[in-house]
Each structure stands twice: as structure tokens, then as C-alpha cells.
Amino acid sequence: MQSAGFFDEGQLVGVLTTQPLDRLLDYRAPEGGCHLGAFVEVPLGPRKVLGVVWAPGRGDYDLSKIRAVIRVLDAAPMREELRAFLTRAADYTLTRMPAMLRLATRAPGLGDPPSMRKIYRLGHRAPDRMTDARARVLEVLRDYGGLAFTLKELAELAGVTSSVIKGLVKQQALIEEDSPRDLPFPRLDPDRPGKALTDDQATAADALRIGLRSERYGTTLLKGVTGSGKTEVYLEAVAETLRMGRQALVLLPEIALTAEFLTRVEARFGARPAEWHSGATMTERRRIWRMVGQGEAQLVVGARSALFLPFQSLGLIIVDEEHDTSYKQEEGVLYNARDMAVLRAAICGARVVLASATPSLESWANAQAGKYDKLELTARFGDAVLPDMRAIDMRQEALQTGRWISPTLQRAVAVRMERGEQALLFINRRGYAPVTLCRACGHQVGCENCDARMVEHRFLKRLMCHQCGETVPIPTTCPSCGAEDRLAPVGPGVERLTEEAVALFPEARVATLSSDMFGSARALKAEIEAIGKGGADIIIGTQLVAKGHNFPLLTLVGVIDADLGLQGSDLRAAERTFQLMRQVAGRAGRAEKPGQALLQTYQPEHPVIRAILGGDEEAFWRAEAAERQAAGVPPYGRMAGIILSGPDVGAVFDLGNALARADGPLRQIGAQVFGPAPAPIARIRGRHRVRLLVKAAKGAPLQDALARWTAQIQIKGDLRLSVDIDPQSFF
Ligand code: ADP
Ligand code: ZN
């Protein structure tokens, strides 16, 4: 090596590729050499694959067969911090390194030389012949004082066809130039005045600023009721980070939430940040990936995968609505973005802010134990007060079958309609009805591929499986007994509730918000904005509406089935219900008008329902913590879920039993294994699923034991094993 971290031409380098191999591959450094961390293209068999120079080569392979790196890509080498993060994240989640590298390179053509596009600006000659269309083009360019546009933009702005523009270029009235496609993001100005903070908010913002200036790792739980100004406070931390010349990342749980947030960022800093999410175009992803790596994107707002971007100098990570279950990725690499944010920050010396009105028990416990700092905003901003929360005892209500809105709730909605205010009816179920039942034989229509019922989606005129996404036309005859026209929907979903609301309130404008009702994130954003401005009187929504949207005219929230989440054996059932109910109720009364939340329940005496209504949050957390502690489950114990799957149920169980018998490595660390048992959803996409659950004490070296345990058994053929550390849902 010439200098630390540089390999001269011909030296052996160990390359990590995105291919599913268990080891680094040796290559020779190319002409001109390469840096440790360099993104490279290497030959693998007949193919060229992407890789990163990860270490010196091992040289334990036939030296005469070692090939050379094809080329070093035009991208900044991966920094040591990110390499360390990927390694530690892989160890934690028991994921292979190639899968981690794929997460960190999710942008196409990221090593290509910067691609160019044509742009058009004003030239120096007048055209020979002036037409209306030509005059409009020139006028647009003059109006924008020297700015250049792409062909499409200019044609749209001037309302002309592209041939008009091309004609002007020929006449030299316009100049056509090449410009790089991956433009840096506009600078954000942290010194533009923010809102005048309340005392509470200012104290919290100061504490965050002091933390940032220490330039050391630290995590802060920022707890505050919805509307208390958490966002205002953490924007001050973002401002401080930008002043320090470092980069900030804001993670949001839902793409639909970003619209409102981006507008606030623009108002605060004078420009829009980089926006990283699954809806972004490939070109935009590539631009963000490159600009983040060059430090030309100061702030990234995005979904959980933004955590794997190659930041040059990451100083702050905000995890907004940190309790949200969508931070856990449930496919591919099973990781929790909240925990990984803390890991990455610890490695690169950044600060983390976990913001929530209803923190996860994990974060609450870490704050109690002093591992996290805690800041609390108690009041809502301005005159807004927390909604008055009450139960509607459904045992006392006279409700026809096939109806879900109780008379009491109906009267409360009517009052809002008279006052010109909005009401939200919440049900956490997509589709029209969860069950389609044959009245002749009692058969419930299920999915062909999964152990799940088909859910009627009346707007789509189809039945849909929520596990595999399969849809079929709504049948007219029973698939089991063949009876004609005897299939009936049973139970409510969001679409059916809409039907009921329309019937009860024919004058009202009813809007339905459910994730599968909108073709695109953009359409959903537009609908949310329109509703916020008063575009609907009654909103019917799934948990999509529970997350942070601002509906200033909303003063009533009616929860159709507050008991729904309490069923089932999930260890987080109580926590989730508590969070969701508080979150939904928090939608009411965000502006000047006081709000009310009404919870329809058949068990008003249930401890969780009472805790929700009583409002003594600390008491709820303490009770919940005590129960988990007694049971030795997270966050007071460790857990891992093992899901085995395959097309043949017998083979899957055989594998499960073999693993359960070979539990030596687990017993060595005092861990216990439960199962095998059919997973709660015992079949998905034709594959049978069997689950084992491993429980260990808090400090036990669980990953190491799991690795040794699963390595004992060979997984053959069609069988699959996946390990889920700290499982969040049990399906
Ligand atoms: P949270 O993130 O806790 O839900 P937000 O930061 O979104 O709260 O604040 C709720 C509303 O109150 C927003 O419209 C916000 O702009 C406004 N707000 C909060 N604090 C202030 C302040 N100090 N001055 C002016 N408006 C504020
Ligand atoms: Zn299915």
C-alpha cells in the first residue's frame, strides 16, 4: 500500500460484492490504483458486478487466476464510518454483508459519469421571422431573467411545441447547452428567522443545540402531545446542524406525511430538501445518492432506507413518530430503522432525536434508565387543548345488524355538521368487509395461496388477499357449495363505513382515506391537502390518518372499534392500542376549536381502555413495563423469531423439530426455544410457515448463539430460514 488505505496497481484487494456470496473476493487493483472503500466494477464469471474495496486481499487463492478490477466508479469511496455501520448492522440483524451493501447502493447507475441533458437559454440574435409562439418563448426566458430550462419545461411554460424551440435554436435566437443532470440541491439557509418559540419549546431547542455542539453521540427522546411543537423544536436542531456544516436526516414513517413537512422546511430554510422515498424516480434517487455523498445535500427527508445513504458528514438524525411500526422492515433485511439510526449515530458521532407523542416502550425504558436524554413538551401550542376523551359503551346502544355507527356517535357527528366542522370516523381495516360468508353453507372465502381470508374491496369490485395481494372478481356463486347469490359481506371495513356515513348524512361530503384507495402517493397527498383546507365534512380513515396530518377544522374523532387491537396474543397489543388511540384522538382540536374523541367499545372496563381515557400516561407505561419485566420480554429481555417456510408442510416441520432438538448453543447462553408451531399466518403465497421463538436474558450474546445454532443444520432445497431479531409483529 502506498499510503494508508490506498492500493497500487496490481496489489491484491478484497472486494465485497452485491452477489450472495459468503466471502470477499480477491482482485488486483486496476491501473492507477484504488482507495479502500472505492466503488468498483469487477468481473464475476461472465458478468460484471458492483462491489466495494473492503480490505486487503487474502491471497489464499490461485494467484494466477486472480483477475483485475475492471474500473473504479466515479463516486466518492465509501467512508469507514459507513463500512463500520454496515458491518455492525449485519452482525446485529444476522444479515449477510452483500444484502447490506445492496441496501446502501439502491440507486441505479451510481457510478456512471454524470449524465448530461440539454438546456435552453436566450441567445443573442433575433429570429428572422417572429410568430406568436416564438414571441412567447422569448418572453418566458426574459421573464425568468437568464434562467435556462429543459425542452419540456420551456415548451410547457410558453405553451408551444418543441419544434418551435428547436426552430429558434437553428436561428441562434436560443442557445442549446449540455448541463449535468445530477444538480446539487439548493442551499438551505439556517439563519432565516424561525417561529418565536414558547418557553417550553425554547428550553428543549437549547438542550438539543448544546448536544449538537458537543459533536458526540447522544440520543434524546422528545416527547410531546400532538401539536405541542415537536417539529418546530427539531427544526431548530436541524438549523444548528446546518450551521455546523454537517448534514441532517429526518425520517418520517409515511410518504404521505412528507408533503406538509417539506412545505414547512421550505418556509423555514428557504428551499426544499432532498426527498428520498420509494416513489422517487430512479434519476432522482441517483442524484440524491451522489449529492449526499458529495455533501451537496444538506438535509434529506425520507423513508427508513435513507439511513443507508453515503452521508459525508452526518450530524443529526430525527426519527419522527419513533414508535411507528413501519420503521421495522418486514421483508428482505429485517431491521428497525429506529434502532439502526441510533447505531449509525453512535458510530459517526451524531445526535439522534426520537420524537413522539406516544413513545415505544423501548424508548421510554431507555429514557427511564438514563441511556437517552428526555425532553418533554406538555402543552399544545396556542389555545389548542387536548380532546376530551370518552367511551361509548356499545352494550347500551341500540344498533341494527350491519350498522356500526352508534346513535350516540351519530348525534355527535350531526352537531359538527351543523357547526360546519369536520368529523373523522376511524376504523383500522381496509376494504369493504373483512369476511365474505356463504349464507347457504357457512363457507368463508379464502385465498388460494395463503392462510388468509379474501377481503372484499367494493370500489375495485374485487376480493383481495392482504397477504399476497392476489385479487379475484367478486364471485356470484359460492366457491364451496355452488349456491347462487348467497355470498354476504360480514363485518365492517373502511369502505362499508363510508357507505353507512353517506346514508346517515346524505348532505355531507364524505372522503375516504385508506392506503389502497389512491393510485399514487401524489394523489393521496393532494387529497390530504384538500381535506385539510375543508374539502370534506366527514373523513373515514384507516391508520393512515392517525399519523401526524394536520386537519385544523377537525373537532370530532369517532373510533368505530376501540377493542380491535386488543384481540390476539401479540405482546405489544396493549402498547399499540394505547398509541394508536391516543394518536387518532390527537387529530381532533388542533386549531382553536376544542376537540372530542369518542371510543366505541364493548369493554369500557378493560385496563387499556381505561388508561387511554384516563390520560395518566406514565401510569400506563409503568404498568406495562412491570408486566413485561415480569415476563422477561422486550425491552427487559431479548427475543428472536425464526420463520421457516417451504412448499411441503412436513419438511418444514421436520426442519423446525431438528432445530429445536439441537438447542445446545442456545442453552449455553441460558436462552430458551419455543416451538415449532404454525406461524399465525400458516401459509403465504403457497409456502407453509412454521415459527420458533427464542427468548434470552437482556445481556445475553444472542446473535452469536443464534448464528452457531442455525449453522448446525443444513437448509436444503426449497426450504428457507429467516431470523427476525427483536420481532415487532408476529405473523
Ligand atoms: P407536533 O410536531 O408536536 O405535532 P408541530 O410542530 O407540528 O407539533 O406544531 C403544531 C402546530 O402549531 C403547527 O402548525 C406549528 O406551526 C404550530 N406551532 C407550534 N409552535 C409554534 C410557535 N412557537 N409559533 C407559531 N406556531 C407554532
Ligand atoms: Zn394470498
PDB file of N, CA, C and O and ligand atoms in Angstrom, residues 447-450 452 454 465 467-470 685, ligand 2:
ATOM      1  N   CYS A 447     -58.016 -17.169   0.529  1.00  0.00           N
ATOM      2  CA  CYS A 447     -57.076 -17.038  -0.584  1.00  0.00           C
ATOM      3  C   CYS A 447     -56.582 -18.426  -1.008  1.00  0.00           C
ATOM      4  O   CYS A 447     -56.399 -19.308  -0.176  1.00  0.00           O
ATOM      5  N   GLU A 448     -56.380 -18.585  -2.293  1.00  0.00           N
ATOM      6  CA  GLU A 448     -55.876 -19.858  -2.828  1.00  0.00           C
ATOM      7  C   GLU A 448     -54.468 -20.157  -2.312  1.00  0.00           C
ATOM      8  O   GLU A 448     -54.086 -21.306  -2.116  1.00  0.00           O
ATOM      9  N   ASN A 449     -53.662 -19.110  -2.140  1.00  0.00           N
ATOM     10  CA  ASN A 449     -52.239 -19.289  -1.849  1.00  0.00           C
ATOM     11  C   ASN A 449     -51.879 -19.121  -0.378  1.00  0.00           C
ATOM     12  O   ASN A 449     -50.776 -19.448   0.026  1.00  0.00           O
ATOM     13  N   CYS A 450     -52.795 -18.514   0.369  1.00  0.00           N
ATOM     14  CA  CYS A 450     -52.438 -18.153   1.729  1.00  0.00           C
ATOM     15  C   CYS A 450     -53.500 -18.635   2.703  1.00  0.00           C
ATOM     16  O   CYS A 450     -54.635 -18.871   2.330  1.00  0.00           O
ATOM     17  N   ALA A 452     -55.389 -17.046   4.627  1.00  0.00           N
ATOM     18  CA  ALA A 452     -55.962 -15.742   4.943  1.00  0.00           C
ATOM     19  C   ALA A 452     -57.290 -15.611   4.221  1.00  0.00           C
ATOM     20  O   ALA A 452     -57.490 -16.205   3.170  1.00  0.00           O
ATOM     21  N   MET A 454     -60.175 -13.723   2.036  1.00  0.00           N
ATOM     22  CA  MET A 454     -60.214 -12.720   0.987  1.00  0.00           C
ATOM     23  C   MET A 454     -61.082 -11.562   1.485  1.00  0.00           C
ATOM     24  O   MET A 454     -62.145 -11.780   2.056  1.00  0.00           O
ATOM     25  N   CYS A 465     -56.506 -10.527  -1.267  1.00  0.00           N
ATOM     26  CA  CYS A 465     -55.790 -11.127  -0.146  1.00  0.00           C
ATOM     27  C   CYS A 465     -54.780 -10.103   0.356  1.00  0.00           C
ATOM     28  O   CYS A 465     -53.931  -9.649  -0.402  1.00  0.00           O
ATOM     29  N   GLN A 467     -52.397 -10.615   2.315  1.00  0.00           N
ATOM     30  CA  GLN A 467     -51.066 -11.193   2.479  1.00  0.00           C
ATOM     31  C   GLN A 467     -50.273 -11.173   1.182  1.00  0.00           C
ATOM     32  O   GLN A 467     -49.139 -10.741   1.145  1.00  0.00           O
ATOM     33  N   CYS A 468     -50.883 -11.665   0.094  1.00  0.00           N
ATOM     34  CA  CYS A 468     -50.103 -11.803  -1.137  1.00  0.00           C
ATOM     35  C   CYS A 468     -50.560 -10.837  -2.219  1.00  0.00           C
ATOM     36  O   CYS A 468     -49.920 -10.722  -3.262  1.00  0.00           O
ATOM     37  N   GLY A 469     -51.660 -10.096  -1.956  1.00  0.00           N
ATOM     38  CA  GLY A 469     -52.088  -9.099  -2.924  1.00  0.00           C
ATOM     39  C   GLY A 469     -52.913  -9.655  -4.071  1.00  0.00           C
ATOM     40  O   GLY A 469     -53.383  -8.905  -4.931  1.00  0.00           O
ATOM     41  N   GLU A 470     -53.119 -10.976  -4.090  1.00  0.00           N
ATOM     42  CA  GLU A 470     -53.931 -11.604  -5.137  1.00  0.00           C
ATOM     43  C   GLU A 470     -55.351 -11.021  -5.131  1.00  0.00           C
ATOM     44  O   GLU A 470     -55.935 -10.809  -4.080  1.00  0.00           O
ATOM     45  N   ARG A 685     -48.454 -17.211  -0.039  1.00  0.00           N
ATOM     46  CA  ARG A 685     -48.016 -17.471  -1.409  1.00  0.00           C
ATOM     47  C   ARG A 685     -47.657 -18.936  -1.616  1.00  0.00           C
ATOM     48  O   ARG A 685     -46.638 -19.272  -2.209  1.00  0.00           O
TER      49      ARG A 685
HETATM   50 ZN    ZN B   2     -52.956 -14.689  -0.609  1.00  0.00          ZN
END
